[in-house]
Structures are given as structure tokens and as C-alpha cells.
Short mmCIF file of C-alpha atoms and ligand atoms in Angstrom, two decimals:
data_model
loop_
_atom_site.label_atom_id
_atom_site.label_comp_id
_atom_site.label_asym_id
_atom_site.label_seq_id
_atom_site.Cartn_x
_atom_site.Cartn_y
_atom_site.Cartn_z
CA MET S 1 44.96 -8.40 29.76
CA SER S 2 41.46 -7.13 28.72
CA ASP S 3 43.17 -3.78 28.17
CA ILE S 4 44.69 -5.46 24.77
CA SER S 5 42.70 -4.82 22.03
CA ILE S 6 43.70 -7.53 19.27
CA ASP S 7 42.06 -6.58 15.66
CA TYR S 8 41.72 -10.22 14.38
CA GLN S 9 40.06 -8.65 11.49
CA ASP S 10 42.91 -6.06 10.46
CA ILE S 11 45.91 -7.89 10.76
CA GLN S 12 47.35 -10.50 8.74
CA GLY S 13 47.26 -14.12 9.80
CA ASN S 14 50.58 -14.93 9.72
CA SER S 15 51.90 -12.58 12.15
CA LEU S 16 50.52 -14.05 15.50
CA ALA S 17 48.86 -17.33 14.57
CA GLY S 18 51.49 -18.39 11.88
CA PHE S 19 50.04 -20.16 8.87
CA ASN S 20 51.92 -23.88 10.01
CA LYS S 21 51.73 -25.64 6.45
CA ASP S 22 53.80 -28.03 5.07
CA HIS S 23 53.65 -26.47 1.60
CA GLN S 24 54.35 -22.72 1.28
CA THR S 25 55.62 -20.86 -1.99
CA PHE S 26 56.99 -17.22 -1.48
CA LEU S 27 56.37 -14.59 -4.60
CA LEU S 28 58.72 -11.77 -5.10
CA VAL S 29 57.18 -9.35 -6.92
CA GLN S 30 58.68 -5.83 -8.61
CA PHE S 31 56.42 -3.10 -9.40
CA ARG S 32 56.74 -1.13 -12.43
CA ASP S 33 54.60 1.66 -11.52
CA ALA S 34 51.99 2.87 -9.05
CA PRO S 35 48.78 2.33 -10.74
CA SER S 36 49.60 -0.82 -12.51
CA ALA S 37 50.56 -2.20 -8.68
CA ARG S 38 47.16 -0.55 -7.19
CA THR S 39 45.71 -2.37 -9.50
CA TRP S 40 47.45 -6.11 -8.71
CA LEU S 41 47.19 -5.33 -5.26
CA ALA S 42 43.34 -4.62 -5.69
CA THR S 43 42.62 -7.94 -6.76
CA LEU S 44 44.83 -9.69 -3.90
CA VAL S 45 43.44 -7.76 -0.87
CA PRO S 46 40.10 -9.55 -0.95
CA ARG S 47 42.37 -13.15 -0.41
CA ILE S 48 44.36 -12.37 2.15
CA SER S 49 44.15 -14.12 5.18
CA PRO S 50 43.35 -12.32 8.49
CA LEU S 51 44.47 -13.36 11.61
CA SER S 52 40.70 -14.58 12.78
CA GLU S 53 40.48 -17.22 10.12
CA VAL S 54 44.01 -18.08 10.85
CA GLN S 55 43.49 -18.22 14.64
CA ASP S 56 40.20 -19.90 13.75
CA PHE S 57 41.21 -22.81 11.59
CA ASN S 58 44.60 -23.40 13.93
CA ASN S 59 42.07 -23.96 17.31
CA LEU S 60 40.06 -26.11 14.99
CA ARG S 61 42.77 -28.24 14.00
CA ARG S 62 44.31 -28.41 17.61
CA SER S 63 40.74 -29.45 18.69
CA MET S 64 40.36 -32.37 16.40
CA ILE S 65 43.93 -33.62 16.96
CA ALA S 66 42.92 -33.63 20.65
CA ARG S 67 39.53 -35.60 19.92
CA LEU S 68 41.16 -37.96 17.22
CA GLY S 69 44.46 -38.49 18.44
CA ARG S 70 46.16 -37.89 14.59
CA ALA S 71 45.72 -34.80 12.24
CA PRO S 72 42.53 -34.76 10.37
CA ARG S 73 42.67 -35.98 7.02
CA SER S 74 40.47 -33.41 5.11
CA LEU S 75 40.44 -30.14 6.63
CA ALA S 76 42.66 -28.31 3.98
CA VAL S 77 42.85 -24.52 3.28
CA SER S 78 45.17 -22.12 1.54
CA TRP S 79 46.53 -18.88 3.21
CA ILE S 80 47.72 -15.79 1.30
CA ASN S 81 49.70 -12.24 3.10
CA ILE S 82 51.44 -9.85 1.84
CA ALA S 83 54.05 -7.65 2.70
CA LEU S 84 55.97 -4.63 1.38
CA SER S 85 59.28 -3.16 1.05
CA ALA S 86 60.62 0.74 1.86
CA ARG S 87 60.09 1.06 -2.17
CA GLY S 88 56.83 -0.68 -2.18
CA VAL S 89 55.66 1.28 0.50
CA ASP S 90 56.56 4.69 -1.21
CA LEU S 91 55.14 3.86 -4.25
CA LEU S 92 51.84 2.77 -2.93
CA LYS S 93 51.26 5.01 0.21
CA SER S 94 48.35 7.83 -0.01
CA ASP S 95 50.15 11.51 -0.01
CA GLY S 96 50.08 12.69 3.38
CA ASP S 97 50.86 8.98 4.72
CA ASP S 98 54.06 9.42 6.66
CA PRO S 99 57.03 6.96 5.92
CA LEU S 100 57.99 3.92 8.54
CA ASP S 101 61.22 4.97 10.55
CA ASP S 102 62.87 2.05 11.00
CA ASN S 103 66.06 2.34 9.67
CA ALA S 104 66.94 -1.12 8.87
CA PHE S 105 63.92 -1.50 6.75
CA ASN S 106 64.38 2.10 4.90
CA VAL S 107 68.52 1.04 4.10
CA GLY S 108 66.93 -2.44 3.15
CA LEU S 109 69.48 -6.07 2.48
CA ALA S 110 70.65 -5.08 -0.91
CA GLY S 111 70.99 -1.11 0.36
CA GLY S 112 73.84 -2.48 3.33
CA ARG S 113 72.05 -4.42 5.83
CA ALA S 114 73.37 -7.47 4.36
CA ASP S 115 77.59 -5.89 5.13
CA LEU S 116 75.97 -4.63 8.36
CA LEU S 117 74.95 -8.47 9.35
CA GLY S 118 78.09 -9.73 7.81
CA ASP S 119 77.00 -11.48 5.00
CA PRO S 120 79.72 -12.70 2.47
CA PRO S 121 80.42 -9.99 0.00
CA LYS S 122 80.24 -12.11 -2.90
CA ARG S 123 76.45 -12.46 -3.57
CA ASN S 124 76.48 -13.59 -7.05
CA GLU S 125 74.44 -16.55 -6.17
CA TRP S 126 71.70 -14.39 -4.00
CA LYS S 127 68.10 -15.85 -6.03
CA PHE S 128 66.86 -12.38 -4.93
CA GLY S 129 67.55 -9.21 -3.06
CA ALA S 130 71.33 -8.71 -3.10
CA THR S 131 71.05 -5.49 -5.46
CA ASP S 132 68.60 -2.72 -5.72
CA LYS S 133 67.78 -4.39 -9.30
CA THR S 134 66.83 -7.85 -7.77
CA SER S 135 65.18 -6.28 -4.54
CA ALA S 136 61.41 -7.08 -4.62
CA ASP S 137 58.68 -4.48 -3.59
CA ALA S 138 56.15 -7.02 -2.43
CA LEU S 139 56.52 -10.49 -0.75
CA VAL S 140 53.29 -12.61 -1.37
CA ILE S 141 53.40 -15.88 1.11
CA VAL S 142 50.90 -18.56 0.08
CA ALA S 143 50.56 -21.70 2.31
CA THR S 144 48.38 -24.60 1.90
CA ASP S 145 48.14 -28.37 3.32
CA ALA S 146 48.60 -29.87 0.27
CA ALA S 147 51.24 -29.58 -2.67
CA ALA S 148 48.75 -29.61 -5.27
CA HIS S 149 46.39 -27.35 -4.03
CA LEU S 150 49.54 -24.63 -3.53
CA ARG S 151 50.19 -25.40 -7.24
CA THR S 152 46.34 -24.19 -8.21
CA VAL S 153 46.35 -21.52 -5.93
CA VAL S 154 50.12 -19.97 -6.97
CA ARG S 155 49.14 -20.70 -10.71
CA GLU S 156 46.30 -18.33 -10.43
CA LEU S 157 48.44 -15.76 -8.22
CA ARG S 158 51.02 -15.96 -11.24
CA ASP S 159 48.04 -15.06 -13.99
CA GLY S 160 47.04 -12.49 -12.08
CA ILE S 161 50.85 -11.16 -11.69
CA LYS S 162 51.22 -11.00 -15.56
CA ALA S 163 47.78 -9.62 -16.26
CA ALA S 164 48.69 -6.56 -14.02
CA ASN S 165 51.44 -5.77 -15.65
CA VAL S 166 53.69 -6.18 -12.45
CA LYS S 167 57.14 -8.18 -12.32
CA LEU S 168 57.44 -11.74 -10.93
CA LEU S 169 61.35 -11.57 -9.90
CA TYR S 170 61.42 -15.22 -8.33
CA THR S 171 59.26 -18.05 -7.13
CA GLN S 172 60.85 -19.84 -4.03
CA LYS S 173 59.22 -22.78 -2.60
CA GLY S 174 59.47 -24.29 0.92
CA HIS S 175 58.36 -27.89 1.73
CA THR S 176 58.53 -29.37 5.60
CA LEU S 177 60.76 -32.28 5.29
CA GLU S 178 59.38 -35.51 4.93
CA GLY S 179 59.68 -39.13 6.94
CA ASN S 180 61.92 -39.26 10.00
CA LEU S 181 62.81 -35.60 9.01
CA ARG S 182 59.36 -33.97 9.30
CA GLY S 183 59.20 -31.04 11.58
CA HIS S 184 63.37 -30.89 11.02
CA GLU S 185 65.39 -28.47 9.33
CA HIS S 186 68.06 -30.19 7.15
CA PHE S 187 71.01 -30.31 9.44
CA GLY S 188 68.43 -33.02 10.92
CA PHE S 189 67.64 -30.75 14.31
CA ARG S 190 63.71 -30.31 15.44
CA ASP S 191 63.01 -26.89 14.64
CA GLY S 192 59.80 -24.66 15.06
CA ILE S 193 59.59 -25.48 19.17
CA SER S 194 60.55 -22.62 20.92
CA GLN S 195 57.96 -19.36 20.12
CA PRO S 196 57.37 -16.82 22.33
CA ALA S 197 53.59 -16.37 23.69
CA VAL S 198 51.45 -13.23 22.92
CA ARG S 199 49.96 -11.61 25.81
CA GLY S 200 46.40 -11.32 25.31
CA PHE S 201 46.34 -13.61 21.78
CA THR S 202 48.16 -17.35 22.93
CA GLN S 203 45.82 -18.97 24.82
CA PRO S 204 47.02 -20.58 27.13
CA PRO S 205 50.84 -20.60 26.63
CA LYS S 206 53.02 -23.57 26.56
CA PRO S 207 55.17 -24.48 29.61
CA GLY S 208 58.13 -22.43 29.24
CA GLU S 209 57.07 -19.98 26.95
CA PRO S 210 56.87 -16.19 28.42
CA MET S 211 54.28 -14.22 27.64
CA ILE S 212 55.38 -10.98 25.83
CA TRP S 213 53.34 -7.89 24.70
CA PRO S 214 52.04 -7.86 21.60
CA GLY S 215 53.89 -4.87 20.57
CA GLN S 216 56.88 -6.67 20.06
CA PHE S 217 55.47 -8.02 16.79
CA VAL S 218 52.55 -5.93 16.03
CA LEU S 219 52.50 -2.13 15.77
CA GLY S 220 50.20 -0.02 17.84
CA LEU S 221 49.82 -2.47 20.46
CA PRO S 222 51.43 -2.47 24.09
CA ARG S 223 55.33 -3.29 23.84
CA GLN S 224 57.14 -5.14 26.62
CA ASP S 225 59.29 -3.19 29.13
CA ASP S 226 62.66 -4.24 30.13
CA ALA S 227 62.47 -3.21 33.45
CA ASP S 228 58.93 -5.07 34.13
CA PRO S 229 57.83 -7.80 32.74
CA ASP S 230 54.21 -7.29 34.14
CA GLN S 231 53.55 -3.82 33.00
CA PRO S 232 53.07 -3.20 29.12
CA LEU S 233 55.08 -0.04 27.75
CA ASP S 234 53.21 2.08 25.18
CA PRO S 235 53.00 0.83 21.87
CA LEU S 236 56.18 2.07 19.30
CA PRO S 237 55.25 5.55 17.66
CA CYS S 238 54.45 4.88 14.34
CA PRO S 239 52.48 6.55 11.08
CA ASP S 240 48.53 5.64 11.67
CA TRP S 241 48.43 3.72 8.74
CA ALA S 242 51.45 1.36 9.81
CA LYS S 243 49.27 0.14 13.06
CA ASN S 244 48.30 -3.27 12.72
CA GLY S 245 51.15 -3.72 10.39
CA SER S 246 54.20 -5.79 11.26
CA TYR S 247 57.84 -6.05 9.74
CA VAL S 248 59.30 -8.84 7.92
CA VAL S 249 62.57 -10.56 7.48
CA ILE S 250 63.23 -13.06 4.99
CA ARG S 251 66.08 -14.69 4.62
CA ARG S 252 67.24 -17.72 2.12
CA LEU S 253 69.83 -19.55 4.30
CA ARG S 254 71.54 -22.28 1.95
CA GLN S 255 73.09 -25.02 4.20
CA ASP S 256 75.94 -27.03 3.31
CA VAL S 257 74.42 -30.55 5.06
CA GLU S 258 77.39 -32.87 3.79
CA GLY S 259 79.92 -30.23 4.85
CA PHE S 260 78.55 -29.85 8.21
CA TRP S 261 78.52 -33.17 9.39
CA GLN S 262 82.23 -33.82 7.56
CA HIS S 263 83.23 -31.36 9.68
CA MET S 264 81.36 -32.43 12.95
CA LYS S 265 83.04 -35.81 12.16
CA GLY S 266 86.57 -34.42 12.13
CA GLU S 267 86.11 -31.95 15.24
CA ALA S 268 84.21 -34.40 17.47
CA ALA S 269 87.49 -36.72 16.81
CA ARG S 270 90.09 -33.71 16.90
CA ILE S 271 88.02 -32.96 21.08
CA GLY S 272 87.25 -36.39 21.43
CA ALA S 273 91.15 -37.40 21.61
CA GLY S 274 91.79 -34.57 24.50
CA PRO S 275 90.56 -35.08 28.23
CA GLU S 276 87.75 -32.89 28.64
CA PHE S 277 85.45 -34.69 26.04
CA PRO S 278 86.79 -38.13 25.39
CA ASN S 279 85.23 -40.29 22.76
CA ILE S 280 82.33 -37.53 21.86
CA ASP S 281 81.03 -38.66 18.57
CA CYS S 282 79.57 -35.98 15.88
CA THR S 283 75.97 -36.18 17.30
CA ARG S 284 76.80 -35.05 20.58
CA LEU S 285 79.25 -32.58 19.28
CA ALA S 286 76.42 -31.00 16.57
CA SER S 287 73.62 -31.06 19.92
CA MET S 288 76.24 -28.77 21.91
CA LEU S 289 76.42 -26.09 18.92
CA VAL S 290 72.86 -26.06 18.47
CA GLY S 291 71.61 -26.34 22.12
CA ARG S 292 69.31 -29.36 21.35
CA TRP S 293 69.48 -33.12 20.46
CA PRO S 294 68.18 -34.06 16.85
CA SER S 295 65.00 -34.84 18.46
CA GLY S 296 64.60 -31.51 20.02
CA ALA S 297 65.39 -32.28 23.26
CA PRO S 298 67.04 -29.66 25.34
CA PHE S 299 71.29 -30.30 25.75
CA VAL S 300 70.52 -28.78 29.25
CA LEU S 301 68.07 -31.24 30.39
CA SER S 302 69.59 -33.90 28.71
CA PRO S 303 73.39 -33.62 28.42
CA THR S 304 74.66 -37.50 28.00
CA SER S 305 72.09 -38.84 25.29
CA ASP S 306 68.90 -38.03 23.16
CA ASN S 307 65.53 -38.11 24.79
CA PRO S 308 63.00 -38.30 22.27
CA GLU S 309 60.65 -37.64 25.38
CA LEU S 310 62.00 -34.74 25.85
CA ALA S 311 61.71 -33.45 22.25
CA LEU S 312 59.07 -30.63 22.92
CA ALA S 313 60.14 -29.46 26.28
CA ASN S 314 60.88 -25.57 26.56
CA ASP S 315 60.59 -25.09 29.96
CA PHE S 316 64.11 -24.70 31.53
CA ARG S 317 66.61 -22.23 32.18
CA PHE S 318 69.92 -22.30 31.26
CA GLY S 319 71.69 -20.62 34.45
CA ASP S 320 69.66 -22.41 37.25
CA ALA S 321 71.07 -25.92 36.31
CA ASP S 322 73.95 -24.90 34.71
CA ALA S 323 76.45 -22.45 36.82
CA PHE S 324 80.16 -22.96 35.35
CA PRO S 325 81.23 -24.70 33.63
CA PRO S 326 77.93 -25.09 31.71
CA VAL S 327 75.88 -27.67 30.54
CA CYS S 328 75.01 -25.90 27.35
CA PRO S 329 77.45 -23.99 26.00
CA PHE S 330 77.22 -20.46 26.32
CA ALA S 331 77.64 -19.97 22.10
CA ALA S 332 75.07 -22.58 21.40
CA HIS S 333 72.76 -21.69 18.53
CA ILE S 334 69.63 -21.61 21.31
CA ARG S 335 71.76 -19.84 23.74
CA LYS S 336 72.72 -17.31 21.60
CA VAL S 337 69.76 -16.34 19.87
CA ASN S 338 67.38 -16.39 23.14
CA PRO S 339 69.52 -16.35 26.48
CA ARG S 340 66.47 -16.70 28.55
CA SER S 341 66.77 -16.03 32.08
CA ASP S 342 70.52 -15.68 31.48
CA PRO S 343 71.15 -11.90 32.28
CA VAL S 344 71.88 -9.61 29.78
CA GLU S 345 73.09 -6.04 28.84
CA GLY S 346 70.59 -3.94 29.50
CA GLY S 347 70.01 -5.78 32.79
CA GLY S 348 66.43 -5.24 33.05
CA PRO S 349 64.50 -8.64 34.40
CA SER S 350 62.92 -8.64 30.81
CA SER S 351 65.71 -7.30 28.90
CA ALA S 352 65.80 -10.55 26.78
CA LEU S 353 62.17 -10.91 25.97
CA THR S 354 62.37 -7.25 24.09
CA ARG S 355 64.64 -9.25 21.55
CA ARG S 356 62.12 -11.97 20.75
CA PHE S 357 60.15 -12.48 17.74
CA LEU S 358 57.96 -14.80 15.99
CA ARG S 359 59.65 -17.11 13.57
CA ARG S 360 57.39 -18.65 10.70
CA GLY S 361 60.40 -20.17 8.23
CA ILE S 362 60.07 -23.52 6.20
CA PRO S 363 63.06 -25.59 4.63
CA TYR S 364 63.39 -25.41 0.98
CA THR S 365 65.14 -28.30 -1.45
CA ASP S 366 66.03 -26.85 -4.47
CA GLY S 367 68.69 -29.79 -5.09
CA PRO S 368 71.06 -31.63 -3.53
CA THR S 369 73.20 -28.98 -2.97
CA ASP S 370 70.68 -26.35 -2.64
CA ARG S 371 68.85 -26.63 0.04
CA GLY S 372 68.38 -24.66 3.23
CA LEU S 373 65.71 -22.94 5.90
CA ILE S 374 63.32 -19.70 4.53
CA PHE S 375 63.92 -17.81 7.66
CA VAL S 376 60.91 -15.66 7.97
CA SER S 377 60.13 -13.29 11.20
CA TYR S 378 57.75 -10.71 12.31
CA GLN S 379 58.69 -8.05 14.62
CA SER S 380 57.89 -4.79 15.39
CA SER S 381 61.53 -3.18 14.93
CA ILE S 382 64.10 -5.22 12.74
CA GLU S 383 67.05 -3.31 14.18
CA ASN S 384 66.33 -4.08 17.69
CA GLN S 385 64.78 -7.52 17.56
CA PHE S 386 66.16 -9.38 14.37
CA GLU S 387 69.17 -7.40 13.70
CA PHE S 388 70.18 -7.03 17.12
CA VAL S 389 70.11 -10.67 17.79
CA SER S 390 72.12 -11.16 14.56
CA ARG S 391 74.71 -8.97 15.19
CA GLN S 392 75.03 -8.22 18.69
CA TRP S 393 74.60 -11.71 20.24
CA ALA S 394 75.01 -14.46 16.89
CA SER S 395 78.07 -12.86 15.30
CA ASN S 396 80.22 -11.61 18.53
CA ASP S 397 81.96 -13.85 20.66
CA VAL S 398 81.53 -12.15 24.13
CA LEU S 399 77.83 -11.49 24.17
CA PRO S 400 74.96 -12.41 25.25
CA VAL S 401 76.86 -14.47 27.88
CA SER S 402 80.16 -15.13 28.56
CA PRO S 403 82.36 -17.68 31.48
CA PRO S 404 83.46 -15.45 34.02
CA GLY S 405 87.46 -14.74 34.47
CA GLU S 406 89.98 -13.61 32.07
CA GLU S 407 88.95 -15.73 29.36
CA ALA S 408 85.47 -14.07 28.90
CA ILE S 409 84.85 -15.28 25.55
CA SER S 410 82.00 -17.84 24.42
CA GLY S 411 82.81 -17.88 20.67
CA PHE S 412 80.10 -17.36 17.87
CA ASP S 413 76.90 -18.85 17.52
CA PRO S 414 78.22 -21.71 15.51
CA ILE S 415 75.02 -22.21 13.09
CA ILE S 416 74.33 -18.77 12.24
CA GLY S 417 76.95 -16.41 13.37
CA GLN S 418 79.36 -14.37 10.78
CA ASN S 419 82.76 -13.55 11.89
CA ASP S 420 82.89 -10.46 8.99
CA GLU S 421 82.95 -9.70 5.68
CA ASN S 422 86.00 -11.48 4.44
CA HIS S 423 87.37 -13.42 7.22
CA ARG S 424 84.63 -16.39 7.72
CA GLU S 425 86.50 -18.67 10.07
CA ARG S 426 85.30 -18.88 13.63
CA SER S 427 85.12 -20.65 16.74
CA MET S 428 83.03 -21.45 19.64
CA MET S 429 83.99 -22.57 23.14
CA LEU S 430 83.20 -25.93 24.73
CA PHE S 431 84.00 -26.00 28.62
CA GLY S 432 84.65 -29.37 29.81
CA HIS S 433 83.85 -30.84 33.27
CA THR S 434 87.57 -28.76 34.90
CA GLY S 435 86.18 -25.64 33.15
CA THR S 436 88.98 -25.85 30.82
CA ALA S 437 88.14 -24.34 27.17
CA VAL S 438 88.11 -26.56 24.08
CA ASP S 439 87.80 -24.18 21.00
CA VAL S 440 85.43 -26.04 18.08
CA ILE S 441 86.83 -24.07 14.78
CA LEU S 442 84.42 -23.57 12.07
CA PRO S 443 86.69 -23.03 9.27
CA ARG S 444 83.96 -21.55 6.78
CA ASP S 445 80.31 -21.06 6.80
CA PHE S 446 77.88 -24.18 6.68
CA VAL S 447 75.04 -21.57 6.71
CA THR S 448 75.33 -19.03 3.75
CA PRO S 449 72.77 -16.36 2.66
CA THR S 450 71.47 -16.86 -0.84
CA GLY S 451 68.69 -14.18 -0.82
CA GLY S 452 66.55 -12.27 1.18
CA GLY S 453 64.48 -8.64 1.88
CA TYR S 454 63.28 -6.72 4.70
CA PHE S 455 59.32 -6.22 4.17
CA PHE S 456 56.56 -4.84 6.23
CA ALA S 457 53.23 -6.59 6.33
CA PRO S 458 50.47 -3.66 6.77
CA SER S 459 46.95 -4.24 7.88
CA ILE S 460 44.21 -5.20 5.61
CA SER S 461 42.33 -1.86 5.84
CA THR S 462 45.60 -0.02 5.17
CA LEU S 463 45.74 -2.13 1.99
CA ARG S 464 42.18 -1.56 1.20
CA ARG S 465 42.57 2.16 1.65
CA TRP S 466 45.60 1.87 -0.70
CA THR S 467 44.01 0.39 -3.56
CA ALA S 468 40.99 1.91 -3.64
CA GLU S 469 42.37 5.24 -4.45
C1 HEM K 1 69.71 -22.39 8.35
C2 HEM K 1 69.49 -21.81 9.33
C3 HEM K 1 69.20 -22.05 10.60
C4 HEM K 1 69.39 -23.38 11.46
C5 HEM K 1 69.56 -24.89 10.61
C6 HEM K 1 68.58 -23.49 13.05
C7 HEM K 1 67.88 -24.24 13.55
C8 HEM K 1 67.25 -23.93 14.61
C9 HEM K 1 67.00 -25.04 15.42
C10 HEM K 1 67.06 -26.52 15.30
C11 HEM K 1 66.36 -24.65 16.53
C12 HEM K 1 65.83 -25.27 18.07
C13 HEM K 1 64.15 -25.49 17.64
C14 HEM K 1 63.76 -24.58 18.01
O1 HEM K 1 63.11 -24.05 19.59
O2 HEM K 1 62.95 -24.00 17.41
C15 HEM K 1 66.05 -22.80 16.62
C16 HEM K 1 65.71 -22.07 17.16
C17 HEM K 1 65.92 -20.60 16.98
N1 HEM K 1 66.28 -20.29 16.15
FE1 HEM K 1 67.19 -20.69 14.37
N2 HEM K 1 68.27 -21.68 12.82
C18 HEM K 1 68.48 -21.03 11.80
C19 HEM K 1 68.80 -19.74 11.49
C20 HEM K 1 68.42 -18.99 12.63
C21 HEM K 1 68.30 -17.29 12.32
C22 HEM K 1 68.51 -16.71 11.00
C23 HEM K 1 67.81 -16.97 13.53
C24 HEM K 1 67.66 -15.43 14.01
C25 HEM K 1 68.65 -14.40 14.14
C26 HEM K 1 67.51 -18.15 14.38
C27 HEM K 1 66.65 -17.70 15.75
C28 HEM K 1 66.27 -18.89 16.31
C29 HEM K 1 65.77 -18.47 17.64
C30 HEM K 1 65.14 -17.35 18.07
C31 HEM K 1 65.26 -19.97 17.82
C32 HEM K 1 64.67 -20.51 19.48
C33 HEM K 1 65.70 -20.44 20.46
C34 HEM K 1 64.70 -20.77 21.68
O3 HEM K 1 64.18 -19.78 21.97
O4 HEM K 1 65.03 -21.65 22.57
N3 HEM K 1 67.61 -19.11 13.72
N4 HEM K 1 66.71 -22.84 15.64
#
């Protein structure tokens, strides 16, 4: 592992370490011209939080929690990271710097990738990123431990934006939920449990976290080989300036919480009247859709009731305990997006690992009917990771895993799957104790994209070079 050399001073901190803050703000900024963009960025570069600082802070916090038995009260910092769209990179990069060749990144969500993901074509409610005009050139992520402190930092940043003659398109706030819902997303399920561990970085990995080569998340580092989990693949080819950078996906996903639970009640009553899942209630049904109970307990480890003692459990496989009929439905959200040891196309022992990305999202609450998740992911290929998982697995009723036999359909991911642009209804299959398929019908989306963009978070040295010219 010593041959992996991670540059802690050069890589931005939110990728490998994760800010893990309760309060975050996303500033979506548009450039007017290269000189003013450079002037603005030059003021920001010294404030960008490198991996070294974020990792040191996270380690200190972990060690204090272990000593005190609770979170420390007075340990507080603020973090800032920045990422650029293809248009932003194009404007800022030096003459002679080659462009990036990630097709998804270059086309962007507004340029056609939102259609490809199956997003509803009516995008008038998107807050940013629906069209070229509303797409940002830069995404600034600000994260702090205290909401008041965040407001101060954001105010400073907004003043800087004004002074530099760049345009603030949109400000998106995110906060972890409070009370019993702390650590949970808006439907009520614990989120942020399962993350890949990064070789040469995560020390030690948590049980059940596979070690993944860091080049899956940061360019210029050794990548995952789908044929051999322990041997690295050469880094993905990229221009020199892109080394130590990562692609960033942001999606503003609105959740219709009332609609979801009302529908779950109706479906539970319908399905519970049949022989396969007698009297199933809406919480159990929804947990089958997610693959975990509200506490976070994996459905496959606790199929009859929630068990908060297993809330953070991540050391499980779907295949072993789970021959046909499956305990955890094939189309459950966590099984669709990470099939673990299930064999997937490609067939290599670590094929599924090559699709993983680091999730850095946070809930947002902009009003009673406008709340959801700011989904954020870091990866070294948008096309082969975020988009592959979204399109080929979540929005596909057969892949990655289907039941044996004639009815080889598992259905769509019921949380994030999208059927096609105009036809929103979709279904997923549950299999009862006799193996008979029972359809759960989802007549419409309960998660709807209302903003987003594809970005690239360059290394700090590259940003320094681009702003010094
Ligand atoms: C509002 C939308 C979403 C909701 C409510 C949601 C909810 C959840 C929940 C409750 C978990 C289980 C907790 C955990 O392991 O962290 C989870 C895991 C996960 N989600 Fe989502 N999610 C959403 C969007 C997405 C999107 C857009 C993607 C990417 C395509 C995604 C990918 C993942 C992945 C990779 C995992 C980890 C699975 C595992 O390793 O077991 N999610 N999500």
C-alpha cells in the first residue's frame, strides 16, 4: 500500500475525507469573463480546505468522541471547496492545457445528460442547471459545525462574489435533520451509512467496507481492476493539470414525503390482503424498498422487524443468506446502487467495486413541500460511476440482478429509478415465501430532480496556477 502516494496538501478535502458537517451551503456561480473569474478565484484559493486539514480535524473529532463518549462541544471549523463546470474549466485553464475528456462532464446535465438520466422533461421548477442559462460555472461548497458561523462565512463569500463581478446564480442551503431524524433523510431512513473505504487512505476500514483503489475517486492515482481486487490498474489517462482532481455530481432531489407514505399505506393494504405478505405494514414495505429499516438496520439481517442495534451494520452480502426467493428485494435501493457480492455484468470479482463513488450529500428543507436531498458524489468518471449506476442499474428493470427463470425482472429502483422522460409509472418486484412475484406499483415519482450540475474539483495547485496567470 506504501506505493500509493496521496497528496494531502493538493487534493481538496471533501472528496476523500468528507466534510461531514451539519450545515452546508452550495453557491452556484456564473462567470462573466476570464479576468473577473480569475480575480474572484484568486481570493478564494487560499481559503480552500485541503485534504490534510479536513482529515486531521476528522481524526481529532473521532478521538475526542472516543475519549468523551459524546461529540465535543467546542470543536468547530468551516470548510470551503470549489468545483468548475466544463464551461468554467474552459474559461480558466491555461493555453496549452488539454480539456478533460469525460463526455458526460463536457455535455453536462443541461446539454443533454438530464434527458439521458430520464429526468422529467418539464424542468420549470429546477432552481439551477436546467438550461445553459441557469447552469453554473463554479460550485462553492461551504460547510460548518454551527449554522450562525455558516451564515457569516457565506456572507463574506457573497460579498466577494459581488466585488469581483461574477454572478451568484443560486444559493442552496443544506442542514442535517433534527431530533429523531438526525442522520436520516426526509423519508425517515438513516442515511450516510455505507461508503467505500479508500486504499492508502481509510485507516482502518469499517467492517464491510471494501477497500477500493483511490483512482476511482481522484484522478492520477491507481484504479480498481475489475478482474482482481488486490492489483491496481494504471490511473485513468488525463491531462497533467487534472491530477489530484475529482468529478463532482450535484443533484437537488425533491422528496414528496407525504405522497410517498400515503402511497406506501395504500400499497401495504393492497399487498397485505394477498397471501405472500399477509398484513404487511407500510414501514416494513418501505424498508423493503430501501433495503434498510428506518434505523438503518439492513433488511437482509433483520427481515421481520427493525433492530436499532444493527443501525450502522454494513458487513453483509445479499447473495449468501439470500438465495431465491430473496430476503432483500433485488430492486431495493441499496441493492440496486451497490449489489455488493452479487455477480454483475463484466463478471469480474470486483466489477461492482468499479462503480462505487463517495457520497457527500445533505438534506435540504426549503419549505413544507420543497424538501429533499442535495445529492453530491465524487468519482473519477461520471459516465462509468454515477451515470452508470443511475441509468444501467437504478433505471433498468432487469439489472444488476434479477430472479432466475422466465420472469427475470427485478423492477426499478423505487427511490431513484426513472422510467423514461414521459412515462413515469414503474414497478418493482417483491418475492413472497413461495417465490411468487408481487408487484409494488409506483404510479409517479416521489423523488424529483429540481436542480443539478456536473463539475470538476481541480487540485489546489492547479487552481493556484490558473489564478496566478
Ligand atoms: C432523495 C433521494 C435518495 C434517497 C432518499 C436515498 C436514500 C438512501 C438510504 C436511506 C440509503 C441507506 C443508507 C446508507 O447506506 O447510507 C442509501 C444508500 C445509498 N444510496 Fe441513496 N438515496 C437517494 C439518492 C441516491 C442517488 C441519486 C444515488 C446515486 C445514483 C444514491 C446512491 C446510494 C448509494 C451508493 C448508497 C449506498 C448503498 C450501499 O453501499 O449499501 N442514492 N440511500
